[in-house]
Structure formats: C-alpha cells, structure tokens
Coordinates of C-alpha atoms in Angstrom, one line a residue:
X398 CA 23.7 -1.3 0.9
X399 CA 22.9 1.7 -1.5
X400 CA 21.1 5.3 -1.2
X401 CA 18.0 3.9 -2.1
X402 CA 17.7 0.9 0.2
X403 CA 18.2 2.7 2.8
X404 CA 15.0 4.6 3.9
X405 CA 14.3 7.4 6.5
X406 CA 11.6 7.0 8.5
X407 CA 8.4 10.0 7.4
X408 CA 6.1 11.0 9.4
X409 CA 3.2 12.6 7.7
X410 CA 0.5 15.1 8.7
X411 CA -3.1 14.3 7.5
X412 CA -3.2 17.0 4.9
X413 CA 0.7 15.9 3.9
X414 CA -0.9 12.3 3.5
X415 CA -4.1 13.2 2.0
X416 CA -1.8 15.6 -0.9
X417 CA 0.7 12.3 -1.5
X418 CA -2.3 9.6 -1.7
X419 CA -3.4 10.6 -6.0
X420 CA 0.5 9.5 -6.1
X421 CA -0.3 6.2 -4.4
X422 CA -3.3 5.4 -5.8
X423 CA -2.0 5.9 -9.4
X424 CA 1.3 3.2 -8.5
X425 CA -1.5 1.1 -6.8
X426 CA -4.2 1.0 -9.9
X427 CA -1.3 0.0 -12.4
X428 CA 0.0 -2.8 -10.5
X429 CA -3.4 -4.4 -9.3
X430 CA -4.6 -3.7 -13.0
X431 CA -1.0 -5.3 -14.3
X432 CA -1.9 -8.1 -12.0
X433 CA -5.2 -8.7 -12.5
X434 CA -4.5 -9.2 -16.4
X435 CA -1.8 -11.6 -15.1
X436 CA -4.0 -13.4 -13.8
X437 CA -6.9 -12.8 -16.6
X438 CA -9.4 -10.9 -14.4
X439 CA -9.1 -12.2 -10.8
X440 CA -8.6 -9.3 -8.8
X441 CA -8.2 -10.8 -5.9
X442 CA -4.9 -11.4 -6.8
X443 CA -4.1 -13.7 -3.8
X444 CA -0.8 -15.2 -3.6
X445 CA -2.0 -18.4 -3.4
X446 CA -4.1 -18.6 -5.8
X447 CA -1.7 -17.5 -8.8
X448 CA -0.7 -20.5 -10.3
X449 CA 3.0 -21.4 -9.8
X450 CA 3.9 -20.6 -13.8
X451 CA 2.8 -16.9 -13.5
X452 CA 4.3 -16.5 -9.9
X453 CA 7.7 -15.2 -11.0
X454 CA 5.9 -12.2 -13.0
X455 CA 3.4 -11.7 -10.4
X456 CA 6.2 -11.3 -7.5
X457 CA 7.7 -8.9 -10.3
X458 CA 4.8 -6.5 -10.3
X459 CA 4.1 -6.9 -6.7
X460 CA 7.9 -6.3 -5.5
X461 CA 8.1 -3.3 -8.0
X462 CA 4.9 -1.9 -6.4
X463 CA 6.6 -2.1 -2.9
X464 CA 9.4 -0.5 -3.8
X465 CA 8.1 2.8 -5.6
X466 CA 5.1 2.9 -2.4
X467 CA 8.5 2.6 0.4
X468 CA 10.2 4.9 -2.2
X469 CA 8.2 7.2 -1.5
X470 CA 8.3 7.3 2.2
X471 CA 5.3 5.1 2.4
X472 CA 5.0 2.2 4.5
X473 CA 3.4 -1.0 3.0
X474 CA 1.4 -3.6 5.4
X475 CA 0.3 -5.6 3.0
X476 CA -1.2 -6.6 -0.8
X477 CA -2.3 -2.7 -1.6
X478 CA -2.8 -2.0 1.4
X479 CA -0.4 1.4 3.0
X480 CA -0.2 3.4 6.0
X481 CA 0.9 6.9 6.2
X482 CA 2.9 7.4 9.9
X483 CA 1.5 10.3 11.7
X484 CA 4.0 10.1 14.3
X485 CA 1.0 8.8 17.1
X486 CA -0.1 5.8 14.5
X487 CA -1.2 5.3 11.0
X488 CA -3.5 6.9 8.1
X489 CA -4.3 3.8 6.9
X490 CA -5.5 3.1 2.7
X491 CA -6.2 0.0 1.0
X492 CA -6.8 -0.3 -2.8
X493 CA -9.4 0.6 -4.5
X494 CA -10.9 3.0 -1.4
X495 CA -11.6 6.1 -2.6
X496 CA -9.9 8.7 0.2
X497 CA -7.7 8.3 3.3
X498 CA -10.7 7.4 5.8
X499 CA -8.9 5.3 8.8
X500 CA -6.6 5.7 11.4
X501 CA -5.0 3.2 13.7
X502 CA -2.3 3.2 16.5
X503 CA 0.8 1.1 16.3
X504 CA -0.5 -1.6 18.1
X505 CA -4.0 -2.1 16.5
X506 CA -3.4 -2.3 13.2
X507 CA -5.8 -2.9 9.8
X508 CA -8.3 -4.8 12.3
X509 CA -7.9 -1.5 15.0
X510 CA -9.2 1.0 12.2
X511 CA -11.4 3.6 12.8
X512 CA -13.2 5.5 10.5
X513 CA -11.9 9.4 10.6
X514 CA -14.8 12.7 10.7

C-alpha cells in the first residue's frame, strides 16, 4: 500500500470546513460538469442510467473525483455528496448546494440532517 492510500482520519472545525468547501466545490463542478457532458446533459448522472458503452469513462471521472475529495481529508458518502468529520458527527454538502448548511451524527446520516443557524 502507498503514502497516498493510506489516509489519516481529519477532523474539522466548522470554520476549518467552511474555509476547505470553495476547494470541494471546484473538484465537485468539474467532475459533475465532465459527467454531465458524458452523458450529453443529464445531470443526474445516475449510475444506472449511463449506458454501458460510456460506463468505463464515467467510473473514470467519478473514481478521480473520490480520490482528490478523500485526498484531501474529505470523506465521500456518495455521488457528490461529502461530509466534513467534526469529531461529534458530520458537516454534511452535496453538489450543487451553495454553503455548508447540515449537520448529522454518525448514526443518522444524509436522511438525519439538520439544517445549521
């Protein structure tokens, strides 16, 4: 295993989270805008609805968006969707929200998030 799969765990204050999110909105856009021209304008860009000839390039752009997001100490729950570990649960973002806006412990999850302020 190499330097770079291995990953330490971060935990992130709010303000830490709210300073890194510009970095992982900007990783986000580029790959849901590379997908969504993969898939000439659905940007849904649901597994199973990409046909089976464009999966290969569209497991490309998706596993090369996972690993800059974890590279950057970020953990990913899903298709563009992220949570930043506070160390008592998650700042939770999904793409194309505009802010970090939810929290949710470790045992909720996305369906357990509340809306922060």
């Amino acid at each position: 295993m190499n330097s770079t799969s291995r990953r330490e765990k971060r935990i992130f204050t709010y303000e830490a989270a709210i300073e890194l999110l510009p970095t992982v909105q900007q990783i986000t856009t580029a790959a849901a805008g590379q997908v969504e021209a993969l898939l000439e304008g659905d940007t849904e860009g649901d597994e199973a609805e990409v046909p089976p000839e464009l999966q290969p390039q569209y497991e490309k752009i998706v596993a090369g968006w996972v690993e800059s997001i974890l590279g950057i100490g970020v953990e990913v729950k899903g298709l563009w969707l992220v949570d930043f570990d506070s160390g008592s649960g998650y700042y939770c973002w999904r793409y194309p929200e505009p802010a970090l806006q939810y929290f949710h412990g470790y045992e909720e999850g996305f369906s357990g998030r509340v809306q922060l302020n």
